[in-house]
PDB file of C-alpha atoms and ligand atoms in Angstrom:
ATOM      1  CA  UNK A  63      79.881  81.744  91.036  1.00  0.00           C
ATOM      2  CA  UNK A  64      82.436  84.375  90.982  1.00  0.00           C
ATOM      3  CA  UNK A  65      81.975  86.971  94.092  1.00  0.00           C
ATOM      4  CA  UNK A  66      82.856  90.632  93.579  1.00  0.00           C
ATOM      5  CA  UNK A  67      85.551  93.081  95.139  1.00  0.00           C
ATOM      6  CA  UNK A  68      86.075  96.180  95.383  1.00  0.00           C
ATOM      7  CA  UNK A  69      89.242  97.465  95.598  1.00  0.00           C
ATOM      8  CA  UNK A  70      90.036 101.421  96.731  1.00  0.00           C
ATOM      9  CA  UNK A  71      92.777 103.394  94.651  1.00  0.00           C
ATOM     10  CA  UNK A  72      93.977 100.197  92.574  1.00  0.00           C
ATOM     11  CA  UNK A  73      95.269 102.134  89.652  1.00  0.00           C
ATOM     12  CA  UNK A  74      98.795 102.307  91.355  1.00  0.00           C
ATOM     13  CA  UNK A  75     101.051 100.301  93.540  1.00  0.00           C
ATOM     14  CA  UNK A  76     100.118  98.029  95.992  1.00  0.00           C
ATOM     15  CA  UNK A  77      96.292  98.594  94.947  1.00  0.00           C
ATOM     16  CA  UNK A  78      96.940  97.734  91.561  1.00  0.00           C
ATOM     17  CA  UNK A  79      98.340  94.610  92.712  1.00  0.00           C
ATOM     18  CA  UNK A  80      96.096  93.858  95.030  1.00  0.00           C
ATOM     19  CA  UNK A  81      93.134  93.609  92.210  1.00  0.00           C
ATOM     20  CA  UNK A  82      95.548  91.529  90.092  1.00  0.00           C
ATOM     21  CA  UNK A  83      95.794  89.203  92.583  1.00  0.00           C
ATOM     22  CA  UNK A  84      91.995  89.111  93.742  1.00  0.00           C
ATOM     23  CA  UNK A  85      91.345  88.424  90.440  1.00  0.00           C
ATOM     24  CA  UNK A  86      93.590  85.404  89.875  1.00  0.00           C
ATOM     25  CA  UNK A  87      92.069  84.187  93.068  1.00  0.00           C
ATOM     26  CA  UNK A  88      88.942  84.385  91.300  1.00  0.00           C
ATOM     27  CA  UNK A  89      87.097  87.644  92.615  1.00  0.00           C
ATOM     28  CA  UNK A  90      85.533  89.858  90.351  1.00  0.00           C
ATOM     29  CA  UNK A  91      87.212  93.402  90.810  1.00  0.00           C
ATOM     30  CA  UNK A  92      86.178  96.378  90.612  1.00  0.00           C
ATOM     31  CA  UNK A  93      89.491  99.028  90.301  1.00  0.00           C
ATOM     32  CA  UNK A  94      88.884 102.508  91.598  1.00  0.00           C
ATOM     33  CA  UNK A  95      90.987 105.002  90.642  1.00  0.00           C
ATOM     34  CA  UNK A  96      90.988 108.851  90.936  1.00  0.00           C
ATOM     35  CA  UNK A  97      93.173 110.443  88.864  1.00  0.00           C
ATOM     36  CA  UNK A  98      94.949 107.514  86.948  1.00  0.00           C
ATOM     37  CA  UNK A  99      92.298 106.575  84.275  1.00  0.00           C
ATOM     38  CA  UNK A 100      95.072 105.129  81.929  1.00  0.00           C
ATOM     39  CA  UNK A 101      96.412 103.128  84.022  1.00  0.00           C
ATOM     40  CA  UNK A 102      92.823 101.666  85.302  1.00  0.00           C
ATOM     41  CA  UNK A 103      91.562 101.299  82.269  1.00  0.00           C
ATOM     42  CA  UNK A 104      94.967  99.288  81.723  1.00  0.00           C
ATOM     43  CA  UNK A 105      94.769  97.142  84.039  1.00  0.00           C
ATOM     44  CA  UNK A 106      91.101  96.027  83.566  1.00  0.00           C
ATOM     45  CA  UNK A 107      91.806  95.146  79.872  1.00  0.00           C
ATOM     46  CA  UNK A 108      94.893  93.038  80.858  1.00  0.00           C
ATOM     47  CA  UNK A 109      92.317  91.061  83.291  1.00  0.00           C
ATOM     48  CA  UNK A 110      89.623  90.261  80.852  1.00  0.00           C
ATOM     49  CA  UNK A 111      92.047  89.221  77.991  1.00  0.00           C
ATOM     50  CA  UNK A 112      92.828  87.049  80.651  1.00  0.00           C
ATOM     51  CA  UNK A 113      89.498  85.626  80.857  1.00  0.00           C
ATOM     52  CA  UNK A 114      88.617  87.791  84.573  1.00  0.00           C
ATOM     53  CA  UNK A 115      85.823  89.577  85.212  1.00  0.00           C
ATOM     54  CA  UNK A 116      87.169  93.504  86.008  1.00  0.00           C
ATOM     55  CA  UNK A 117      85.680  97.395  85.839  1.00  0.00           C
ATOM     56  CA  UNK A 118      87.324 100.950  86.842  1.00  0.00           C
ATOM     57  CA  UNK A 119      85.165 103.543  88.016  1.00  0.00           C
ATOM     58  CA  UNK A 120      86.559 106.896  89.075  1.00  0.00           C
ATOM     59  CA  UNK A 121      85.619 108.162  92.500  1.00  0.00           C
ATOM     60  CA  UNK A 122      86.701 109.807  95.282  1.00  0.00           C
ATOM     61  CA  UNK A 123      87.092 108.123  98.419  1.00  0.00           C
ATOM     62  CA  UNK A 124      86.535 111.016 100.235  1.00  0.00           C
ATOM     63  CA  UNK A 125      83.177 111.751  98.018  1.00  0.00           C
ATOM     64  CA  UNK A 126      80.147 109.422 100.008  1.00  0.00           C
ATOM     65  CA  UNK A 127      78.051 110.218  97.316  1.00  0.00           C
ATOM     66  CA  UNK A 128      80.510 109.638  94.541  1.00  0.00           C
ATOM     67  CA  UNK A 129      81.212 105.751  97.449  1.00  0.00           C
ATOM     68  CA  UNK A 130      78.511 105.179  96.950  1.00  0.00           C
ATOM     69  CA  UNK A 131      77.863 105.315  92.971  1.00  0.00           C
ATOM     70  CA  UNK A 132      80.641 102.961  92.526  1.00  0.00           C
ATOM     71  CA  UNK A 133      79.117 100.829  94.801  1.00  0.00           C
ATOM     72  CA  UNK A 134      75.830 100.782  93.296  1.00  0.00           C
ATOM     73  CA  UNK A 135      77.423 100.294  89.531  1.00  0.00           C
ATOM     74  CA  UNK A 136      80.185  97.193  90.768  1.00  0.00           C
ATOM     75  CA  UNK A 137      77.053  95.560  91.837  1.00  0.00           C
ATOM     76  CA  UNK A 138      75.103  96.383  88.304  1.00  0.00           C
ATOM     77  CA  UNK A 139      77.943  94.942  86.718  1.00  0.00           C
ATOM     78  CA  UNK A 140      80.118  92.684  88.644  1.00  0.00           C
ATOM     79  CA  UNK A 141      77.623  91.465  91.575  1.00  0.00           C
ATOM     80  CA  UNK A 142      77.249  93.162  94.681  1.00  0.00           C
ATOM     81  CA  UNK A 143      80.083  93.627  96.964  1.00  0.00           C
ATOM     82  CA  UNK A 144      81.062  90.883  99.227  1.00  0.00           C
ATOM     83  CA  UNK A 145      84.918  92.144  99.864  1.00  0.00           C
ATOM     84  CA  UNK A 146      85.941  95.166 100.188  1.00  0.00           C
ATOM     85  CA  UNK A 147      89.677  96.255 100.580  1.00  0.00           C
ATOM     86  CA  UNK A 148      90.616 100.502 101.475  1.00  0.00           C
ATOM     87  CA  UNK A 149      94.174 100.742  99.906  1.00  0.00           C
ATOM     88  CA  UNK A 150      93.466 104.340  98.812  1.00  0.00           C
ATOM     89  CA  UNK A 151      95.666 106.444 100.702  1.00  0.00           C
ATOM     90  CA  UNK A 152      97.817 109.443 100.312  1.00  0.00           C
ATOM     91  CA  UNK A 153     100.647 110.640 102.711  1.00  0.00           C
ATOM     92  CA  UNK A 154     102.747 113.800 103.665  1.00  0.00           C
ATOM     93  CA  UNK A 155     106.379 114.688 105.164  1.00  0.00           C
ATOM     94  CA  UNK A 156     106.869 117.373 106.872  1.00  0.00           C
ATOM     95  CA  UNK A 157     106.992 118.793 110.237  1.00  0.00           C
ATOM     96  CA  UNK A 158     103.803 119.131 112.450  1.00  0.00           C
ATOM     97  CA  UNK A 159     104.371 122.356 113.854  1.00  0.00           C
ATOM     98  CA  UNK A 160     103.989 123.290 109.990  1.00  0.00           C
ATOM     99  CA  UNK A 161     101.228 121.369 108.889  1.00  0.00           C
ATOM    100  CA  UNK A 162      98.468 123.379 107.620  1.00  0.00           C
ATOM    101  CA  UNK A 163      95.121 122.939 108.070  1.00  0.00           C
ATOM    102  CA  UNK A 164      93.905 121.887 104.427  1.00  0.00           C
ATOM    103  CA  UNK A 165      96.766 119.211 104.671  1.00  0.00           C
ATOM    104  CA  UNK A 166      95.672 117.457 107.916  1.00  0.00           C
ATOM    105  CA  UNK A 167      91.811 117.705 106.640  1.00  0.00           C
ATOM    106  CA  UNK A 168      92.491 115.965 103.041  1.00  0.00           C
ATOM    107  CA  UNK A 169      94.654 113.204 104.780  1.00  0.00           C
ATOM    108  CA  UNK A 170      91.890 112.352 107.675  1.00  0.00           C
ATOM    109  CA  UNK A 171      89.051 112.709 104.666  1.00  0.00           C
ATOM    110  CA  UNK A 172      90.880 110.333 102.243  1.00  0.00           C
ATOM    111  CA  UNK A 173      92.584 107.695 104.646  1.00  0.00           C
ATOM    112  CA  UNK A 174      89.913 107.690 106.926  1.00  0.00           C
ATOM    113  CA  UNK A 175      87.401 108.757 105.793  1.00  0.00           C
ATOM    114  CA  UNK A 176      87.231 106.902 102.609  1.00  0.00           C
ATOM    115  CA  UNK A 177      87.114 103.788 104.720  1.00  0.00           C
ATOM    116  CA  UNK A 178      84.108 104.702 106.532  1.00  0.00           C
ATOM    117  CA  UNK A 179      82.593 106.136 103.139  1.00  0.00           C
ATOM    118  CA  UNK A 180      83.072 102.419 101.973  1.00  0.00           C
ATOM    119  CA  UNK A 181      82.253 100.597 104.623  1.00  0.00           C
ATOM    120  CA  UNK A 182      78.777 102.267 105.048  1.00  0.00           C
ATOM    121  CA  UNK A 183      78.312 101.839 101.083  1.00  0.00           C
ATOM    122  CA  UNK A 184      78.811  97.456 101.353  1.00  0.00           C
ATOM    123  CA  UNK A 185      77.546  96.985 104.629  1.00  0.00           C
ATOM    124  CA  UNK A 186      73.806  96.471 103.785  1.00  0.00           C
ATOM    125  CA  UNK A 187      74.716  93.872 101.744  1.00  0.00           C
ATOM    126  CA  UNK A 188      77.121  91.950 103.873  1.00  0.00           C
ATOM    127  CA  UNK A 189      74.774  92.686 106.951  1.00  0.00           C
ATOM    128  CA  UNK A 190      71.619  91.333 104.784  1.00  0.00           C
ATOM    129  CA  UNK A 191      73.308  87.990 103.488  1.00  0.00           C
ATOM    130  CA  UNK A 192      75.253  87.724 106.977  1.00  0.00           C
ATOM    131  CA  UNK A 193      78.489  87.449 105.265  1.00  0.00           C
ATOM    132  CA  UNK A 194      81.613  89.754 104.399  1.00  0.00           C
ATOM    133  CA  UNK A 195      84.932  90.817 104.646  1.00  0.00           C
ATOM    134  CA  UNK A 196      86.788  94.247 105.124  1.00  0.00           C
ATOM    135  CA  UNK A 197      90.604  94.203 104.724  1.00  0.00           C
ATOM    136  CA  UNK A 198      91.856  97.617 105.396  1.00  0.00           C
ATOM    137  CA  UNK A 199      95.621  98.893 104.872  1.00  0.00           C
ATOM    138  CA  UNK A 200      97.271 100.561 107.332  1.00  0.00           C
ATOM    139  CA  UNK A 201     100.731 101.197 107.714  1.00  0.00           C
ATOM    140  CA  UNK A 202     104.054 100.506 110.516  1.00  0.00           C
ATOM    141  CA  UNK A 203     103.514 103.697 110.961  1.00  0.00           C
ATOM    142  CA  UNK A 204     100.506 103.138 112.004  1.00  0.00           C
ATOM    143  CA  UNK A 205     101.345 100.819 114.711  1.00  0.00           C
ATOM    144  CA  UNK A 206     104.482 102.573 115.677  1.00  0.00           C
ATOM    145  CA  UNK A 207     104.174 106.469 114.689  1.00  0.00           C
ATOM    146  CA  UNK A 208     106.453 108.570 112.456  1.00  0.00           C
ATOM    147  CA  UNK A 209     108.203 111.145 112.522  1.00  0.00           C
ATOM    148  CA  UNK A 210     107.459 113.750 110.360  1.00  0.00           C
ATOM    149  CA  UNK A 211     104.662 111.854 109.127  1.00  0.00           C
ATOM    150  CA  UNK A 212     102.480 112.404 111.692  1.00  0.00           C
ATOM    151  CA  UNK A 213      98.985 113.262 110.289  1.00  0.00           C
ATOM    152  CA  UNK A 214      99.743 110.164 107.990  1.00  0.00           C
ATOM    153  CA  UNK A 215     100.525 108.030 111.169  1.00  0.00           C
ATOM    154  CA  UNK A 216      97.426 109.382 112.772  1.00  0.00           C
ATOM    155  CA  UNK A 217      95.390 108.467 109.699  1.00  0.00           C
ATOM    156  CA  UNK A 218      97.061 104.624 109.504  1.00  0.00           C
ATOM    157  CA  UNK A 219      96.556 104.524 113.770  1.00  0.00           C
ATOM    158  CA  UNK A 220      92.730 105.383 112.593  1.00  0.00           C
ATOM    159  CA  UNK A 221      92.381 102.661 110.420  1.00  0.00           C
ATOM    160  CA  UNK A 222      93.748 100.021 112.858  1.00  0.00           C
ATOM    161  CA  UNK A 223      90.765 101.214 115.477  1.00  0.00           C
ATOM    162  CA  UNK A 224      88.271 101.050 113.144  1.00  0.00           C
ATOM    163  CA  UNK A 225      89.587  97.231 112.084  1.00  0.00           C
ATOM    164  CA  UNK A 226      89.519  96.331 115.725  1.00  0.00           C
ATOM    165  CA  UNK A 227      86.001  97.819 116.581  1.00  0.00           C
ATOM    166  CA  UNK A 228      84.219  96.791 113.296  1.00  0.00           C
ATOM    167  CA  UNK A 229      85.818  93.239 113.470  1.00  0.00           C
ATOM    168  CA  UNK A 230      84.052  93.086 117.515  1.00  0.00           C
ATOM    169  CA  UNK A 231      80.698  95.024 116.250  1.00  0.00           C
ATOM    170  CA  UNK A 232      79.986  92.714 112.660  1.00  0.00           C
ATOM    171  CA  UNK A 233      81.108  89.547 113.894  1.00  0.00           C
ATOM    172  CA  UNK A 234      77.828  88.525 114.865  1.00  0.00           C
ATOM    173  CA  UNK A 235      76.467  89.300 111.394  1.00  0.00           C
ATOM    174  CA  UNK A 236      79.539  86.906 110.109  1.00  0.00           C
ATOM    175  CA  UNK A 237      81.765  89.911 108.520  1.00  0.00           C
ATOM    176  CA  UNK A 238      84.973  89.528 108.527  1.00  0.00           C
ATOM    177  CA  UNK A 239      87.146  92.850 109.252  1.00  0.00           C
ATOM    178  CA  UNK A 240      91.495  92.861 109.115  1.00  0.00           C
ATOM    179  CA  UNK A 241      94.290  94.623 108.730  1.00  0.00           C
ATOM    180  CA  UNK A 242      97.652  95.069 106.460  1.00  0.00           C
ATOM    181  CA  UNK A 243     100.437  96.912 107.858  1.00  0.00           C
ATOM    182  CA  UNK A 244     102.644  97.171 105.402  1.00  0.00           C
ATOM    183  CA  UNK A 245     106.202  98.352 105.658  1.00  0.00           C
ATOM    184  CA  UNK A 246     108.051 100.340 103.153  1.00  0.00           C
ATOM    185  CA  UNK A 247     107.098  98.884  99.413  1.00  0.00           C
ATOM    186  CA  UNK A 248     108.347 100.533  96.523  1.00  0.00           C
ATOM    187  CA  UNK A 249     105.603 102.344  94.805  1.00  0.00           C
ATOM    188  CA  UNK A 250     105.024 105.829  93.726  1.00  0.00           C
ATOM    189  CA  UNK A 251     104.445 106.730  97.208  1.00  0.00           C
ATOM    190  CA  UNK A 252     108.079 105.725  98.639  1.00  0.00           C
ATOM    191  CA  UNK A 253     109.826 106.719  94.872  1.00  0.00           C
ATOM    192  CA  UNK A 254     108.602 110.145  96.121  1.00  0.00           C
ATOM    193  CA  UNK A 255     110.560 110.143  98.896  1.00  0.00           C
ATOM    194  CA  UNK A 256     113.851 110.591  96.676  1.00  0.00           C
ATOM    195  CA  UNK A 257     116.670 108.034  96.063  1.00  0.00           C
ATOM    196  CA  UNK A 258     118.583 108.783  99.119  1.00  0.00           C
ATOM    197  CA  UNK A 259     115.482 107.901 101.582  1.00  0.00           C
ATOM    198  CA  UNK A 260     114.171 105.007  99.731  1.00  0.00           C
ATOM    199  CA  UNK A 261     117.969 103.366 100.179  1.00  0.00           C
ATOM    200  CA  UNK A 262     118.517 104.209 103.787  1.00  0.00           C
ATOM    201  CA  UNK A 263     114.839 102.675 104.065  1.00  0.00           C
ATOM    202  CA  UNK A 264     115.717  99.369 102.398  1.00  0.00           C
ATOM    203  CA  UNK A 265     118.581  99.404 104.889  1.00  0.00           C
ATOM    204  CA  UNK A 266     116.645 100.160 107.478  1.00  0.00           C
ATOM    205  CA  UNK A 267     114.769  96.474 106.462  1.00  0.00           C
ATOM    206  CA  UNK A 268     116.080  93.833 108.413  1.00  0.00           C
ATOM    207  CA  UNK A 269     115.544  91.916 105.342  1.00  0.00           C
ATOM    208  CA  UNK A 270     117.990  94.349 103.369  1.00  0.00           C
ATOM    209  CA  UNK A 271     114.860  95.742 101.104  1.00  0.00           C
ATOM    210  CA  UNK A 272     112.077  97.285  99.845  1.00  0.00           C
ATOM    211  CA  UNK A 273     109.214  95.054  99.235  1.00  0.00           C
ATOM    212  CA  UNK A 274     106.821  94.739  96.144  1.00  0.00           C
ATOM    213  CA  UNK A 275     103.419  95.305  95.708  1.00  0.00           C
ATOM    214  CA  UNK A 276     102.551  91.710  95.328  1.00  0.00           C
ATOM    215  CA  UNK A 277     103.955  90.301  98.205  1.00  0.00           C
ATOM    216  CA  UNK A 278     101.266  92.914 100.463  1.00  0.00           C
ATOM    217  CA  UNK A 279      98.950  91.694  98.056  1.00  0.00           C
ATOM    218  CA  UNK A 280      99.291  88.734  99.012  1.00  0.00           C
ATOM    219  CA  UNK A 281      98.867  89.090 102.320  1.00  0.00           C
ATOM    220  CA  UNK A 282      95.727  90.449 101.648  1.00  0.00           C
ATOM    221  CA  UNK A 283      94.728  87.645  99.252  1.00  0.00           C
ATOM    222  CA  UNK A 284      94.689  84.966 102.191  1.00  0.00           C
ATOM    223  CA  UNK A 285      92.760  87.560 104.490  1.00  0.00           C
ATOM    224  CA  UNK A 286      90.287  87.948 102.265  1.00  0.00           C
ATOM    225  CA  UNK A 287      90.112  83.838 101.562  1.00  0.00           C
ATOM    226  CA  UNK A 288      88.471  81.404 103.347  1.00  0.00           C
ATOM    227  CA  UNK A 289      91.877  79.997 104.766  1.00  0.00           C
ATOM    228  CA  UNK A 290      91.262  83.003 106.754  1.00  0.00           C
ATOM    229  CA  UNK A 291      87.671  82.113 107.871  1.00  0.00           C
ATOM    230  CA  UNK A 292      88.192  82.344 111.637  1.00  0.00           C
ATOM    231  CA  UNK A 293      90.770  85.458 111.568  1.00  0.00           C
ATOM    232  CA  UNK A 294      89.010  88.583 112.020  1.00  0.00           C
ATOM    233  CA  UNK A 295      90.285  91.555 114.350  1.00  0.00           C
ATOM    234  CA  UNK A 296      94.047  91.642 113.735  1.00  0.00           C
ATOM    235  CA  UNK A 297      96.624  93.448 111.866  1.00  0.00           C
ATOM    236  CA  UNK A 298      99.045  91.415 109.726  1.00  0.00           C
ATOM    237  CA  UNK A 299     102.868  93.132 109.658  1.00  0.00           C
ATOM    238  CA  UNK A 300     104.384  92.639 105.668  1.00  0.00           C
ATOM    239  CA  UNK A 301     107.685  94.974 106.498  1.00  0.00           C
ATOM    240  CA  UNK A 302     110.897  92.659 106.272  1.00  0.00           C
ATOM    241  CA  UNK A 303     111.289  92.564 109.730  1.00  0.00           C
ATOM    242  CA  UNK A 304     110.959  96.184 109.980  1.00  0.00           C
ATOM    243  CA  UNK A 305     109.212  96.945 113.489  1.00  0.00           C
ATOM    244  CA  UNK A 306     109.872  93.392 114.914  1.00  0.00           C
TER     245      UNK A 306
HETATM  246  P1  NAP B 449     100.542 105.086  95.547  1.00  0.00           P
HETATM  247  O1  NAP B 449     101.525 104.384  94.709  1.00  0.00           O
HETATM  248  O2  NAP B 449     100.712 106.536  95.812  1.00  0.00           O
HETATM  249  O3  NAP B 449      99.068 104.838  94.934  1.00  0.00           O
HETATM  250  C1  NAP B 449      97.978 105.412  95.573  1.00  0.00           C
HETATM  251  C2  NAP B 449      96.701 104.918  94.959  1.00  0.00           C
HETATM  252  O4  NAP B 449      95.611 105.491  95.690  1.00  0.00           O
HETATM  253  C3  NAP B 449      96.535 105.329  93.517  1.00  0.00           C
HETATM  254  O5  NAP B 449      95.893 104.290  92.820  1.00  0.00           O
HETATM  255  C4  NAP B 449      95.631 106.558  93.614  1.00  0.00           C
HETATM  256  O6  NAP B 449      94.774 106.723  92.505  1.00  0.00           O
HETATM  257  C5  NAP B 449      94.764 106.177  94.795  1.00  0.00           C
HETATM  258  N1  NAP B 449      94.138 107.311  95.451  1.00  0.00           N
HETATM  259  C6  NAP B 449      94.727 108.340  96.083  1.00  0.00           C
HETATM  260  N2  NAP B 449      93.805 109.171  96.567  1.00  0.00           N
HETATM  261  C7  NAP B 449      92.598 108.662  96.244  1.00  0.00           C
HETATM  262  C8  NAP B 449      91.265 109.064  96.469  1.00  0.00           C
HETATM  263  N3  NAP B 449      90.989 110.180  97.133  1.00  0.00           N
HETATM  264  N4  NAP B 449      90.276 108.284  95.994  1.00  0.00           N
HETATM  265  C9  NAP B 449      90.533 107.165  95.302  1.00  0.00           C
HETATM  266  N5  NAP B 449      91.788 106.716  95.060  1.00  0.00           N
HETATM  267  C10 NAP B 449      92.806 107.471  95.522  1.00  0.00           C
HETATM  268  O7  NAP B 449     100.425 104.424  96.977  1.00  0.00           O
HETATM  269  P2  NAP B 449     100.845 102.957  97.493  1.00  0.00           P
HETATM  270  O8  NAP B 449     102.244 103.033  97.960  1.00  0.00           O
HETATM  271  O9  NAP B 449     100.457 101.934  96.505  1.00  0.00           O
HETATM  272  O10 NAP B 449      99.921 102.870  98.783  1.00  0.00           O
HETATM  273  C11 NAP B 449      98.693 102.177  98.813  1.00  0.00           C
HETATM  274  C12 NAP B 449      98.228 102.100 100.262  1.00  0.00           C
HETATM  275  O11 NAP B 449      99.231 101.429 101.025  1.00  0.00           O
HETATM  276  C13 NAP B 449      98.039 103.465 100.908  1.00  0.00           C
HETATM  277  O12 NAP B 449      96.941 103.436 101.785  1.00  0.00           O
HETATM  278  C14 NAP B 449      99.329 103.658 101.686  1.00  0.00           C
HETATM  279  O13 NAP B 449      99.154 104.518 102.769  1.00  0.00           O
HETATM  280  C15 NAP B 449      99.610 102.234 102.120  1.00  0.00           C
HETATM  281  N6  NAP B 449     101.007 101.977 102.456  1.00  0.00           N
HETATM  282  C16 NAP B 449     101.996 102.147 101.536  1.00  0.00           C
HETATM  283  C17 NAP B 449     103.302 101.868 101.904  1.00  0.00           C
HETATM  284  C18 NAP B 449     104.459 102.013 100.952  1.00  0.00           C
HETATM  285  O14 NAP B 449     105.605 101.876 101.379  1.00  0.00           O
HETATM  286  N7  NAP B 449     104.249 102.233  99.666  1.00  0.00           N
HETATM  287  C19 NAP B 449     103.594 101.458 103.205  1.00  0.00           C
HETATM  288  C20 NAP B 449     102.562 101.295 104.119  1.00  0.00           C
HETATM  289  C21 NAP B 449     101.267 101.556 103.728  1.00  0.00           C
HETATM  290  P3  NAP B 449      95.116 107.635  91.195  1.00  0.00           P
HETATM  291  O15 NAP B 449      96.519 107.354  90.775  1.00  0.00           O
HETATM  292  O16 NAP B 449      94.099 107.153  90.206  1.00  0.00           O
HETATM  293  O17 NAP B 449      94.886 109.059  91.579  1.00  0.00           O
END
């Protein structure tokens, strides 16, 4: 029997690819989106003509109640949710000594937030058949800070505690929680930063460049398989060499 998925902010980028790629490996997916509805909707009706099971609902990760809807309708429609993967994230450049308050709060409630939001929605399930898994994506800057990024890096740093602790604190109820720390992928999200910056960051790549969507999604693919059955607690680097 197919088992469901539910993948945060997969209308995009490495989200998008992400669900693609759970859904090859069989998963039923479930492709939240906020703003992107095209694009969702897209995406789901290139899965089923290929035969996979697939639905986009629109919610806020930063919305419990709104978490918590999608959660109830992926299991009305696609089973309830055994994996769940927090890609939905948002970042900011700038200075700190100029970050405003509005900023900072909107980063903390969708990067980290969200997560939690999600987590709380699955976990009865997973706790109640004893079984699980949480892949969360973080960032290098994350495990190594950024300048100018901070309240992002603060945000990613979040995520990796919360993988560590929830790993030690559901083990025992056979839930599996990880980590992606992906380095600079080109997406939306790095296209933003202008030409000149997404260049000097593929230089920057000890492996000379940017790296696609699929290649963290796969990453994510075997953490979330049972080739991963005894991994739980860690953060897998996808960066090109990056912060090695
Ligand atoms: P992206 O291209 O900007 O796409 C972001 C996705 O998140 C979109 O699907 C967007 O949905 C969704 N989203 C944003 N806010 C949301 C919210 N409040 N609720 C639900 N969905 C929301 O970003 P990306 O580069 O693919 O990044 C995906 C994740 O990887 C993020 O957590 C990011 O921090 C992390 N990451 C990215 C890189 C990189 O180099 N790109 C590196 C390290 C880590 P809509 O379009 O529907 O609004």
């Amino acid at each position: 029997m197919r088992r469901s998925a539910l993948v945060t902010g997969a209308s995009r980028g490495i989200g998008r690819a992400i669900a693609a790629a759970l859904a090859r490996e069989g998963w039923s997916v479930c492709v939240n989106y906020l703003e992107s509805r095209d694009a969702a909707g897209e995406l789901v009706r290139d899965l089923r003509a290929r035969g996979l099971a697939a639905m986009a609902f629109q919610a806020d990760v930063a919305d419990r109640k709104a978490v918590d809807a999608m959660v109830r309708a992926a299991a009305a429609e696609l089973g309830p949710v055994e994996l769940l993967v927090n890609n939905a994230g948002i970042s900011h450049q700038g200075l700190f000594q100029d970050l405003d308050g509005e900023t900072w709060d909107r980063l903390l409630a969708v990067n980290l937030t969200g997560p939690r939001n999600a987590v709380q929605a699955v976990l009865p399930h997973m706790l109640s058949e004893k079984r699980g898994c949480v892949v969360n994506i973080s960032s290098i800057w994350g495990l190594r800070g950024g300048s100018c990024e901070t309240a992002y890096a603060v945000t990613k740093a979040g995520l990796i505690g919360l993988t560590r602790s929830l790993a030690l604190e559901l083990a025992p109820s056979g839930i599996r929680v990880n980590c992606v720390a992906p380095g600079c992928v080109e997406t939306d999200m790095v296209r933003a930063l202008g030409e000149d910056t997404r260049r000097m960051l593929a230089e920057e790549t000890p492996l000379g460049r940017l790296g696609r969507p699929e290649e963290i999604a796969e990453a994510v693919a075997f953490l979330a398989s049972e080739k991963a059955a005894f991994i739980t607690g860690q953060v897998l680097t996808a960066d090109g060499g990056f912060i090695a």
